[in-house]
Amino acid sequence: MLQAHVYGDFNSSHGFLRARACWTIQRFAAAKFSNRDNLKTAFEGVRVLLLNDKELPVTIEASFALQSLLQKQPATKDLLAPHVGNVIQKLLVSIKETENEDLTYVMQELIEKYSEDIHTVAVPLVTELVKTFQAMLEELAEAEDEDNSSYKTMTAMGILNTIQNLLSAVSQNKKIMPKIENILADLISTVLKGGIVDYYEEIFQMIQILTALRVTSVMWNVLFQMYEAFKNDGHDYFPDMMGALHNYATVDSSKFLSNPQYIEIMYNISKTVLKKQESEDPQYNALKLVEVIIVNHRGKIDHMLHMFMSLALDKLAQSVQTQELRAMALLVVVAAIWYNPLLAMHLLDKYKLPNSSESVVEQFFNQLFSDAEVFIGIHDKKVAVLGLCELIMHPQPPNHSST
């Protein structure tokens, strides 16, 4: 049927029929092609129209048809491989001209399927995607039509998601990543400094990818921008920031500790979340960040240990908590004991509970052993055991002997 009634319209002089032929291929993309040549004809017809047709509606329908074929006909992946660079460039032009959100999904599909072949076009592609995104921001700033603004915002998000997919595909390439990082630095700065919260989630995920393997001077500067965005209007986006903050605290330990401002940022963010966030999930993540910093920098942050411990102890002193949040607060203190048992026990003994004369040390260990079963994960159990072992191996002051 396709051969008799559809394929001929790929070459029709009427744009409507060419577009309709592509639309029909979408609908029959999952059909079983008994003759491989027929599948190849469908693919070639769609590809040629996508790349060469002068009518924008035709190229758009051809893009969607190509996506459907790639999803439902595995054989087309090899057929497209020699042309993927040109197809991506053409898609980028169509996205600029139409601001069609669905086209960004086609682009993401191509990047995912051809991640190994995308390296040669990665830098110019990111450059053009950033330009397109920046142009949309300018249009949004001037837009008066709310429906149109919403549509543009979704398309802009699609562009950011496409950049994320591209970053993931080339993240191991040490030659390409610094170039891409420099290109994206301006985009990240525009969103964070401008307080454009609609895109915070995508931007923080992008930063997480850029800091996963290495943290350059460019990205250390981004940490300050993240912190300013957090202070201004980003408290609710802390869970989205968590992955990037974890990278900053762990990927390059020596650099992280070389500037006191870095660890102070981590402390201030965690403190703010624990004090101002009512939801316990962000509080859990804040305590987790503290625990990660203590565990990963053993013997190097003595001056901050009492501040980190106080965050956990203050949370334990509150009455309304889930077991999971309480266990995370306990784990921070146990991690501090593993970090330096004598210093941690000294700090624990000095901590004063409001409206109570009872020993904090005794209360802490009673709570720890009471909640021992809540430590489910291997990491949590390991930290708890190592902390207690360190405590046993070091002599304690007389007033701690009974504990």
mmCIF file of C-alpha atoms in Angstrom:
data_model
loop_
_atom_site.group_PDB
_atom_site.id
_atom_site.type_symbol
_atom_site.label_atom_id
_atom_site.label_comp_id
_atom_site.label_asym_id
_atom_site.label_seq_id
_atom_site.Cartn_x
_atom_site.Cartn_y
_atom_site.Cartn_z
ATOM 1 C CA MET A 1 0.000 0.000 0.000
ATOM 2 C CA LEU A 2 2.767 2.440 0.918
ATOM 3 C CA GLN A 3 4.591 1.673 -2.284
ATOM 4 C CA ALA A 4 1.452 2.106 -4.402
ATOM 5 C CA HIS A 5 -0.111 5.161 -2.751
ATOM 6 C CA VAL A 6 2.454 7.003 -0.610
ATOM 7 C CA TYR A 7 6.014 6.783 -1.896
ATOM 8 C CA GLY A 8 5.171 8.617 -5.105
ATOM 9 C CA ASP A 9 4.047 11.662 -3.122
ATOM 10 C CA PHE A 10 7.570 12.167 -1.783
ATOM 11 C CA ASN A 11 8.258 13.757 -5.175
ATOM 12 C CA SER A 12 4.911 15.549 -5.573
ATOM 13 C CA SER A 13 4.964 19.160 -6.750
ATOM 14 C CA HIS A 14 2.425 19.928 -4.005
ATOM 15 C CA GLY A 15 3.900 20.558 -0.562
ATOM 16 C CA PHE A 16 0.744 19.354 1.148
ATOM 17 C CA LEU A 17 1.088 15.905 -0.441
ATOM 18 C CA ARG A 18 4.772 15.656 0.461
ATOM 19 C CA ALA A 19 3.953 16.538 4.065
ATOM 20 C CA ARG A 20 1.044 14.079 4.067
ATOM 21 C CA ALA A 21 3.325 11.315 2.803
ATOM 22 C CA CYS A 22 5.630 11.909 5.788
ATOM 23 C CA TRP A 23 2.638 11.981 8.130
ATOM 24 C CA THR A 24 1.515 8.604 6.746
ATOM 25 C CA ILE A 25 4.976 7.111 7.272
ATOM 26 C CA GLN A 26 4.697 8.129 10.945
ATOM 27 C CA ARG A 27 1.442 6.232 11.282
ATOM 28 C CA PHE A 28 2.809 3.084 9.629
ATOM 29 C CA ALA A 29 6.321 3.226 11.100
ATOM 30 C CA ALA A 30 5.697 0.111 13.200
ATOM 31 C CA ALA A 31 4.558 -1.957 10.199
ATOM 32 C CA LYS A 32 6.481 -5.088 9.322
ATOM 33 C CA PHE A 33 8.404 -4.507 6.097
ATOM 34 C CA SER A 34 8.851 -7.843 4.373
ATOM 35 C CA ASN A 35 11.003 -6.169 1.738
ATOM 36 C CA ARG A 36 13.959 -4.221 3.140
ATOM 37 C CA ASP A 37 14.080 -2.115 -0.014
ATOM 38 C CA ASN A 38 10.633 -0.744 0.796
ATOM 39 C CA LEU A 39 11.821 0.329 4.245
ATOM 40 C CA LYS A 40 14.872 1.934 2.689
ATOM 41 C CA THR A 41 12.645 3.804 0.205
ATOM 42 C CA ALA A 42 10.509 5.160 3.042
ATOM 43 C CA PHE A 43 13.588 6.202 4.970
ATOM 44 C CA GLU A 44 15.252 7.871 2.000
ATOM 45 C CA GLY A 45 12.086 9.714 1.052
ATOM 46 C CA VAL A 46 11.769 11.132 4.555
ATOM 47 C CA ARG A 47 15.477 11.945 4.874
ATOM 48 C CA VAL A 48 15.658 13.794 1.563
ATOM 49 C CA LEU A 49 12.596 15.880 2.368
ATOM 50 C CA LEU A 50 13.913 16.717 5.816
ATOM 51 C CA LEU A 51 17.235 17.919 4.434
ATOM 52 C CA ASN A 52 16.230 19.522 1.148
ATOM 53 C CA ASP A 53 12.585 20.543 1.071
ATOM 54 C CA LYS A 54 11.940 24.285 0.961
ATOM 55 C CA GLU A 55 8.558 24.069 2.674
ATOM 56 C CA LEU A 56 8.838 24.263 6.471
ATOM 57 C CA PRO A 57 5.703 22.148 7.186
ATOM 58 C CA VAL A 58 7.200 19.385 5.039
ATOM 59 C CA THR A 59 10.536 19.359 6.883
ATOM 60 C CA ILE A 60 8.729 19.297 10.228
ATOM 61 C CA GLU A 61 6.586 16.297 9.248
ATOM 62 C CA ALA A 62 9.680 14.619 7.833
ATOM 63 C CA SER A 63 11.453 15.128 11.176
ATOM 64 C CA PHE A 64 8.658 13.419 13.069
ATOM 65 C CA ALA A 65 8.521 10.609 10.507
ATOM 66 C CA LEU A 66 12.258 10.056 10.874
ATOM 67 C CA GLN A 67 11.894 9.888 14.647
ATOM 68 C CA SER A 68 9.128 7.281 14.341
ATOM 69 C CA LEU A 69 11.215 5.146 11.992
ATOM 70 C CA LEU A 70 14.210 5.273 14.329
ATOM 71 C CA GLN A 71 12.050 4.256 17.271
ATOM 72 C CA LYS A 72 10.220 1.393 15.556
ATOM 73 C CA GLN A 73 12.543 0.191 12.784
ATOM 74 C CA PRO A 74 16.017 -0.620 14.208
ATOM 75 C CA ALA A 75 17.455 -1.091 10.720
ATOM 76 C CA THR A 76 17.097 2.623 10.024
ATOM 77 C CA LYS A 77 19.773 3.502 12.580
ATOM 78 C CA ASP A 78 22.534 2.304 10.256
ATOM 79 C CA LEU A 79 20.882 3.977 7.284
ATOM 80 C CA LEU A 80 20.920 7.373 9.000
ATOM 81 C CA ALA A 81 24.423 7.117 10.493
ATOM 82 C CA PRO A 82 26.255 8.733 7.512
ATOM 83 C CA HIS A 83 23.815 11.657 7.511
ATOM 84 C CA VAL A 84 23.254 12.275 11.233
ATOM 85 C CA GLY A 85 25.400 15.420 11.369
ATOM 86 C CA ASN A 86 23.507 17.082 8.523
ATOM 87 C CA VAL A 87 20.144 16.028 9.964
ATOM 88 C CA ILE A 88 20.989 17.526 13.361
ATOM 89 C CA GLN A 89 22.052 20.801 11.767
ATOM 90 C CA LYS A 90 18.813 20.933 9.776
ATOM 91 C CA LEU A 91 16.775 20.213 12.900
ATOM 92 C CA LEU A 92 18.501 23.074 14.659
ATOM 93 C CA VAL A 93 17.486 25.434 11.855
ATOM 94 C CA SER A 94 13.884 24.208 12.086
ATOM 95 C CA ILE A 95 13.837 24.706 15.878
ATOM 96 C CA LYS A 96 15.035 28.287 15.426
ATOM 97 C CA GLU A 97 12.404 29.018 12.785
ATOM 98 C CA THR A 98 9.432 27.337 14.456
ATOM 99 C CA GLU A 99 10.268 27.199 18.202
ATOM 100 C CA ASN A 100 8.534 23.822 18.109
ATOM 101 C CA GLU A 101 9.060 21.956 21.382
ATOM 102 C CA ASP A 102 8.459 18.548 19.778
ATOM 103 C CA LEU A 103 11.422 19.058 17.450
ATOM 104 C CA THR A 104 13.713 19.249 20.490
ATOM 105 C CA TYR A 105 12.593 15.719 21.362
ATOM 106 C CA VAL A 106 13.613 14.555 17.876
ATOM 107 C CA MET A 107 17.022 16.140 18.461
ATOM 108 C CA GLN A 108 17.343 14.402 21.827
ATOM 109 C CA GLU A 109 16.469 11.076 20.201
ATOM 110 C CA LEU A 110 19.258 11.513 17.661
ATOM 111 C CA ILE A 111 21.819 12.477 20.291
ATOM 112 C CA GLU A 112 20.886 9.463 22.399
ATOM 113 C CA LYS A 113 21.052 6.992 19.516
ATOM 114 C CA TYR A 114 24.233 8.401 17.963
ATOM 115 C CA SER A 115 26.119 9.408 21.095
ATOM 116 C CA GLU A 116 29.362 7.906 19.760
ATOM 117 C CA ASP A 117 29.103 9.797 16.464
ATOM 118 C CA ILE A 118 28.100 13.165 17.864
ATOM 119 C CA HIS A 119 31.548 14.347 18.952
ATOM 120 C CA THR A 120 32.494 16.004 15.663
ATOM 121 C CA VAL A 121 29.474 18.326 15.728
ATOM 122 C CA ALA A 122 29.164 18.774 19.498
ATOM 123 C CA VAL A 123 30.856 22.171 19.856
ATOM 124 C CA PRO A 124 29.097 23.963 16.962
ATOM 125 C CA LEU A 125 25.822 22.331 17.948
ATOM 126 C CA VAL A 126 26.035 23.550 21.550
ATOM 127 C CA THR A 127 27.010 26.991 20.279
ATOM 128 C CA GLU A 128 23.893 27.201 18.123
ATOM 129 C CA LEU A 129 21.630 25.765 20.814
ATOM 130 C CA VAL A 130 22.851 28.390 23.281
ATOM 131 C CA LYS A 131 22.268 31.162 20.737
ATOM 132 C CA THR A 132 18.751 29.873 20.120
ATOM 133 C CA PHE A 133 18.038 29.707 23.850
ATOM 134 C CA GLN A 134 19.364 33.224 24.439
ATOM 135 C CA ALA A 135 17.207 34.556 21.598
ATOM 136 C CA MET A 136 14.144 32.922 23.165
ATOM 137 C CA LEU A 137 14.918 34.549 26.501
ATOM 138 C CA GLU A 138 14.968 37.940 24.811
ATOM 139 C CA GLU A 139 11.648 37.228 23.118
ATOM 140 C CA LEU A 140 10.127 36.033 26.392
ATOM 141 C CA ALA A 141 11.224 39.225 28.120
ATOM 142 C CA GLU A 142 9.206 41.231 25.599
ATOM 143 C CA ALA A 143 6.250 38.850 25.183
ATOM 144 C CA GLU A 144 2.800 39.981 26.246
ATOM 145 C CA ASP A 145 0.796 36.915 25.198
ATOM 146 C CA GLU A 146 0.753 34.516 28.170
ATOM 147 C CA ASP A 147 -0.091 31.430 26.095
ATOM 148 C CA ASN A 148 2.695 32.181 23.633
ATOM 149 C CA SER A 149 5.126 32.785 26.494
ATOM 150 C CA SER A 150 4.250 29.423 28.018
ATOM 151 C CA TYR A 151 4.856 27.724 24.673
ATOM 152 C CA LYS A 152 8.243 29.422 24.246
ATOM 153 C CA THR A 153 9.219 28.507 27.806
ATOM 154 C CA MET A 154 8.549 24.824 27.143
ATOM 155 C CA THR A 155 10.567 24.958 23.925
ATOM 156 C CA ALA A 156 13.439 26.646 25.778
ATOM 157 C CA MET A 157 13.334 23.856 28.365
ATOM 158 C CA GLY A 158 13.507 21.360 25.517
ATOM 159 C CA ILE A 159 16.652 23.068 24.245
ATOM 160 C CA LEU A 160 18.266 22.853 27.687
ATOM 161 C CA ASN A 161 17.359 19.158 27.898
ATOM 162 C CA THR A 162 18.939 18.647 24.482
ATOM 163 C CA ILE A 163 22.135 20.288 25.728
ATOM 164 C CA GLN A 164 22.084 17.976 28.760
ATOM 165 C CA ASN A 165 21.817 14.910 26.526
ATOM 166 C CA LEU A 166 24.655 16.191 24.405
ATOM 167 C CA LEU A 167 26.803 16.810 27.489
ATOM 168 C CA SER A 168 26.185 13.269 28.704
ATOM 169 C CA ALA A 169 27.198 11.912 25.290
ATOM 170 C CA VAL A 170 30.556 13.729 25.202
ATOM 171 C CA SER A 171 31.346 14.020 28.928
ATOM 172 C CA GLN A 172 34.311 11.642 28.664
ATOM 173 C CA ASN A 173 35.946 13.651 25.859
ATOM 174 C CA LYS A 174 38.636 15.772 27.501
ATOM 175 C CA LYS A 175 39.268 17.802 24.344
ATOM 176 C CA ILE A 176 35.668 18.799 23.729
ATOM 177 C CA MET A 177 34.379 19.368 27.257
ATOM 178 C CA PRO A 178 36.483 22.473 28.096
ATOM 179 C CA LYS A 179 35.230 24.160 24.916
ATOM 180 C CA ILE A 180 31.625 23.285 25.668
ATOM 181 C CA GLU A 181 32.045 24.357 29.277
ATOM 182 C CA ASN A 182 33.192 27.824 28.221
ATOM 183 C CA ILE A 183 30.231 28.140 25.871
ATOM 184 C CA LEU A 184 27.752 27.113 28.566
ATOM 185 C CA ALA A 185 29.240 29.343 31.257
ATOM 186 C CA ASP A 186 27.494 32.407 29.837
ATOM 187 C CA LEU A 187 24.173 30.574 29.571
ATOM 188 C CA ILE A 188 24.412 29.370 33.181
ATOM 189 C CA SER A 189 25.333 32.856 34.347
ATOM 190 C CA THR A 190 22.417 34.409 32.446
ATOM 191 C CA VAL A 191 19.884 32.119 34.120
ATOM 192 C CA LEU A 192 21.302 32.209 37.646
ATOM 193 C CA LYS A 193 22.136 35.900 37.825
ATOM 194 C CA GLY A 194 18.854 36.752 36.163
ATOM 195 C CA GLY A 195 16.897 34.658 38.667
ATOM 196 C CA ILE A 196 15.071 32.869 35.838
ATOM 197 C CA VAL A 197 13.718 30.118 38.071
ATOM 198 C CA ASP A 198 11.791 28.387 35.270
ATOM 199 C CA TYR A 199 15.087 26.882 34.119
ATOM 200 C CA TYR A 200 16.831 26.263 37.447
ATOM 201 C CA GLU A 201 16.192 22.516 37.405
ATOM 202 C CA GLU A 202 17.747 22.091 33.958
ATOM 203 C CA ILE A 203 20.655 24.418 34.755
ATOM 204 C CA PHE A 204 21.539 22.609 37.993
ATOM 205 C CA GLN A 205 21.459 19.268 36.185
ATOM 206 C CA MET A 206 23.749 20.754 33.556
ATOM 207 C CA ILE A 207 26.180 21.916 36.252
ATOM 208 C CA GLN A 208 26.100 18.433 37.760
ATOM 209 C CA ILE A 209 27.226 16.925 34.441
ATOM 210 C CA LEU A 210 29.932 19.570 33.970
ATOM 211 C CA THR A 211 31.405 18.852 37.433
ATOM 212 C CA ALA A 212 31.050 15.066 37.465
ATOM 213 C CA LEU A 213 34.642 14.259 36.470
ATOM 214 C CA ARG A 214 36.543 17.494 37.002
ATOM 215 C CA VAL A 215 35.920 20.957 38.396
ATOM 216 C CA THR A 216 37.641 23.757 36.481
ATOM 217 C CA SER A 217 38.157 27.347 37.546
ATOM 218 C CA VAL A 218 35.166 28.271 35.387
ATOM 219 C CA MET A 219 32.931 25.885 37.309
ATOM 220 C CA TRP A 220 34.265 26.940 40.719
ATOM 221 C CA ASN A 221 33.081 30.424 39.807
ATOM 222 C CA VAL A 222 29.670 28.937 39.005
ATOM 223 C CA LEU A 223 29.463 27.682 42.606
ATOM 224 C CA PHE A 224 29.340 31.307 43.793
ATOM 225 C CA GLN A 225 26.593 32.016 41.279
ATOM 226 C CA MET A 226 24.631 29.001 42.528
ATOM 227 C CA TYR A 227 24.935 30.247 46.080
ATOM 228 C CA GLU A 228 23.705 33.729 45.179
ATOM 229 C CA ALA A 229 20.761 32.201 43.301
ATOM 230 C CA PHE A 230 20.024 30.007 46.318
ATOM 231 C CA LYS A 231 20.017 32.999 48.675
ATOM 232 C CA ASN A 232 17.824 35.100 46.417
ATOM 233 C CA ASP A 233 15.082 32.726 45.344
ATOM 234 C CA GLY A 234 16.418 29.214 45.046
ATOM 235 C CA HIS A 235 15.630 27.557 48.396
ATOM 236 C CA ASP A 236 12.973 25.367 46.808
ATOM 237 C CA TYR A 237 15.479 24.127 44.228
ATOM 238 C CA PHE A 238 17.953 22.728 46.738
ATOM 239 C CA PRO A 239 17.116 19.084 45.822
ATOM 240 C CA ASP A 240 18.006 19.927 42.207
ATOM 241 C CA MET A 241 21.274 21.507 43.370
ATOM 242 C CA MET A 242 22.253 18.516 45.489
ATOM 243 C CA GLY A 243 24.008 16.522 42.750
ATOM 244 C CA ALA A 244 26.189 19.460 41.738
ATOM 245 C CA LEU A 245 26.983 20.365 45.360
ATOM 246 C CA HIS A 246 28.024 16.746 45.990
ATOM 247 C CA ASN A 247 30.431 16.978 43.041
ATOM 248 C CA TYR A 248 31.931 20.233 44.279
ATOM 249 C CA ALA A 249 32.527 18.675 47.705
ATOM 250 C CA THR A 250 34.050 15.404 46.481
ATOM 251 C CA VAL A 251 35.536 15.523 42.964
ATOM 252 C CA ASP A 252 38.575 17.703 43.752
ATOM 253 C CA SER A 253 39.195 17.590 47.489
ATOM 254 C CA SER A 254 42.376 19.671 47.514
ATOM 255 C CA LYS A 255 40.807 22.482 45.501
ATOM 256 C CA PHE A 256 37.620 22.360 47.569
ATOM 257 C CA LEU A 257 39.634 22.859 50.762
ATOM 258 C CA SER A 258 41.961 25.466 49.260
ATOM 259 C CA ASN A 259 39.355 28.222 49.506
ATOM 260 C CA PRO A 260 37.492 28.516 52.833
ATOM 261 C CA GLN A 261 34.560 30.095 51.023
ATOM 262 C CA TYR A 262 33.689 26.814 49.299
ATOM 263 C CA ILE A 263 33.041 24.871 52.485
ATOM 264 C CA GLU A 264 31.354 27.901 54.047
ATOM 265 C CA ILE A 265 28.905 27.927 51.132
ATOM 266 C CA MET A 266 28.089 24.271 51.793
ATOM 267 C CA TYR A 267 27.570 24.966 55.481
ATOM 268 C CA ASN A 268 25.386 28.027 54.898
ATOM 269 C CA ILE A 269 23.211 26.248 52.345
ATOM 270 C CA SER A 270 22.726 23.258 54.648
ATOM 271 C CA LYS A 271 21.976 25.493 57.617
ATOM 272 C CA THR A 272 19.414 27.518 55.663
ATOM 273 C CA VAL A 273 17.623 24.413 54.384
ATOM 274 C CA LEU A 274 17.466 22.875 57.860
ATOM 275 C CA LYS A 275 16.059 26.063 59.358
ATOM 276 C CA LYS A 276 13.687 27.251 56.643
ATOM 277 C CA GLN A 277 12.471 24.191 54.766
ATOM 278 C CA GLU A 278 9.384 22.568 56.267
ATOM 279 C CA SER A 279 9.568 19.475 54.070
ATOM 280 C CA GLU A 280 11.829 16.789 55.500
ATOM 281 C CA ASP A 281 13.210 15.560 52.176
ATOM 282 C CA PRO A 282 15.335 18.689 51.603
ATOM 283 C CA GLN A 283 16.420 18.579 55.252
ATOM 284 C CA TYR A 284 17.509 14.974 54.794
ATOM 285 C CA ASN A 285 19.539 15.985 51.732
ATOM 286 C CA ALA A 286 21.132 18.871 53.622
ATOM 287 C CA LEU A 287 22.293 16.536 56.381
ATOM 288 C CA LYS A 288 23.481 14.065 53.760
ATOM 289 C CA LEU A 289 25.625 16.794 52.212
ATOM 290 C CA VAL A 290 27.143 17.503 55.620
ATOM 291 C CA GLU A 291 27.863 13.810 56.178
ATOM 292 C CA VAL A 292 29.503 13.523 52.744
ATOM 293 C CA ILE A 293 31.798 16.464 53.505
ATOM 294 C CA ILE A 294 32.856 15.011 56.870
ATOM 295 C CA VAL A 295 33.518 11.538 55.482
ATOM 296 C CA ASN A 296 35.412 12.754 52.409
ATOM 297 C CA HIS A 297 37.697 15.198 54.228
ATOM 298 C CA ARG A 298 38.795 13.305 57.303
ATOM 299 C CA GLY A 299 41.366 15.171 59.375
ATOM 300 C CA LYS A 300 41.174 18.318 57.231
ATOM 301 C CA ILE A 301 38.163 20.296 58.468
ATOM 302 C CA ASP A 302 38.612 20.341 62.255
ATOM 303 C CA HIS A 303 37.646 24.035 62.359
ATOM 304 C CA MET A 304 34.239 23.239 60.836
ATOM 305 C CA LEU A 305 33.421 20.053 62.726
ATOM 306 C CA HIS A 306 31.594 21.726 65.622
ATOM 307 C CA MET A 307 29.453 23.721 63.185
ATOM 308 C CA PHE A 308 28.481 20.646 61.181
ATOM 309 C CA MET A 309 27.772 18.646 64.333
ATOM 310 C CA SER A 310 25.593 21.452 65.674
ATOM 311 C CA LEU A 311 23.406 21.301 62.572
ATOM 312 C CA ALA A 312 22.696 17.631 63.238
ATOM 313 C CA LEU A 313 22.320 18.003 66.997
ATOM 314 C CA ASP A 314 19.943 20.952 66.608
ATOM 315 C CA LYS A 315 17.796 18.790 64.345
ATOM 316 C CA LEU A 316 17.861 15.910 66.838
ATOM 317 C CA ALA A 317 16.738 18.297 69.573
ATOM 318 C CA GLN A 318 13.513 18.950 67.673
ATOM 319 C CA SER A 319 10.593 16.712 68.446
ATOM 320 C CA VAL A 320 8.832 16.269 65.088
ATOM 321 C CA GLN A 321 10.941 14.086 62.805
ATOM 322 C CA THR A 322 10.621 10.960 60.747
ATOM 323 C CA GLN A 323 12.853 8.035 61.574
ATOM 324 C CA GLU A 324 14.753 8.542 58.322
ATOM 325 C CA LEU A 325 15.563 12.188 59.063
ATOM 326 C CA ARG A 326 16.519 11.386 62.642
ATOM 327 C CA ALA A 327 18.764 8.558 61.444
ATOM 328 C CA MET A 328 20.496 10.922 59.003
ATOM 329 C CA ALA A 329 21.154 13.415 61.807
ATOM 330 C CA LEU A 330 22.541 10.615 63.966
ATOM 331 C CA LEU A 331 24.749 9.503 61.086
ATOM 332 C CA VAL A 332 26.294 12.963 60.800
ATOM 333 C CA VAL A 333 27.382 12.802 64.438
ATOM 334 C CA VAL A 334 28.653 9.213 64.039
ATOM 335 C CA ALA A 335 30.604 10.335 60.962
ATOM 336 C CA ALA A 336 32.131 13.086 63.105
ATOM 337 C CA ILE A 337 33.130 10.478 65.704
ATOM 338 C CA TRP A 338 34.801 8.428 62.955
ATOM 339 C CA TYR A 339 36.466 11.624 61.678
ATOM 340 C CA ASN A 340 38.008 12.350 65.099
ATOM 341 C CA PRO A 341 36.534 10.538 68.114
ATOM 342 C CA LEU A 342 38.230 12.640 70.809
ATOM 343 C CA LEU A 343 37.286 15.967 69.209
ATOM 344 C CA ALA A 344 33.764 14.819 68.398
ATOM 345 C CA MET A 345 33.115 13.537 71.906
ATOM 346 C CA HIS A 346 34.470 16.768 73.369
ATOM 347 C CA LEU A 347 32.116 18.781 71.146
ATOM 348 C CA LEU A 348 29.222 16.469 71.923
ATOM 349 C CA ASP A 349 29.799 16.857 75.661
ATOM 350 C CA LYS A 350 29.833 20.664 75.323
ATOM 351 C CA TYR A 351 26.550 20.805 73.409
ATOM 352 C CA LYS A 352 23.676 22.007 75.576
ATOM 353 C CA LEU A 353 20.085 20.967 75.028
ATOM 354 C CA PRO A 354 17.485 23.672 75.618
ATOM 355 C CA ASN A 355 15.494 23.253 78.848
ATOM 356 C CA SER A 356 17.349 20.091 79.853
ATOM 357 C CA SER A 357 20.117 19.169 82.255
ATOM 358 C CA GLU A 358 20.430 15.613 80.963
ATOM 359 C CA SER A 359 23.707 14.545 79.391
ATOM 360 C CA VAL A 360 23.654 15.003 75.611
ATOM 361 C CA VAL A 361 26.163 12.182 75.252
ATOM 362 C CA GLU A 362 23.877 9.717 77.023
ATOM 363 C CA GLN A 363 20.816 10.863 75.094
ATOM 364 C CA PHE A 364 22.663 10.610 71.789
ATOM 365 C CA PHE A 365 23.816 7.031 72.287
ATOM 366 C CA ASN A 366 20.458 5.927 73.631
ATOM 367 C CA GLN A 367 18.848 7.341 70.482
ATOM 368 C CA LEU A 368 21.545 5.838 68.268
ATOM 369 C CA PHE A 369 21.054 2.310 69.545
ATOM 370 C CA SER A 370 17.292 2.732 69.569
ATOM 371 C CA ASP A 371 17.334 3.697 65.867
ATOM 372 C CA ALA A 372 20.041 1.243 64.807
ATOM 373 C CA GLU A 373 17.598 -0.728 62.688
ATOM 374 C CA VAL A 374 16.869 2.361 60.582
ATOM 375 C CA PHE A 375 20.396 2.294 59.155
ATOM 376 C CA ILE A 376 19.458 0.240 56.124
ATOM 377 C CA GLY A 377 21.989 1.074 53.397
ATOM 378 C CA ILE A 378 25.476 -0.430 53.320
ATOM 379 C CA HIS A 379 27.067 3.021 53.449
ATOM 380 C CA ASP A 380 25.094 4.075 56.529
ATOM 381 C CA LYS A 381 25.863 0.840 58.360
ATOM 382 C CA LYS A 382 29.532 1.089 57.423
ATOM 383 C CA VAL A 383 29.859 4.653 58.743
ATOM 384 C CA ALA A 384 28.022 3.719 61.951
ATOM 385 C CA VAL A 385 30.244 0.679 62.592
ATOM 386 C CA LEU A 386 33.467 2.548 61.787
ATOM 387 C CA GLY A 387 32.452 5.421 64.055
ATOM 388 C CA LEU A 388 31.746 3.105 66.986
ATOM 389 C CA CYS A 389 34.988 1.186 66.368
ATOM 390 C CA GLU A 390 36.972 4.432 66.461
ATOM 391 C CA LEU A 391 35.277 5.334 69.717
ATOM 392 C CA ILE A 392 36.115 1.974 71.285
ATOM 393 C CA MET A 393 39.746 2.122 70.161
ATOM 394 C CA HIS A 394 40.424 5.547 71.692
ATOM 395 C CA PRO A 395 40.564 6.147 75.460
ATOM 396 C CA GLN A 396 37.786 8.392 76.702
ATOM 397 C CA PRO A 397 37.780 10.982 79.456
ATOM 398 C CA PRO A 398 36.493 9.628 82.795
ATOM 399 C CA ASN A 399 33.060 11.229 82.474
ATOM 400 C CA HIS A 400 32.497 9.289 79.228
ATOM 401 C CA SER A 401 33.640 5.911 80.514
ATOM 402 C CA SER A 402 30.197 4.602 81.380
ATOM 403 C CA THR A 403 28.911 5.507 77.899
#
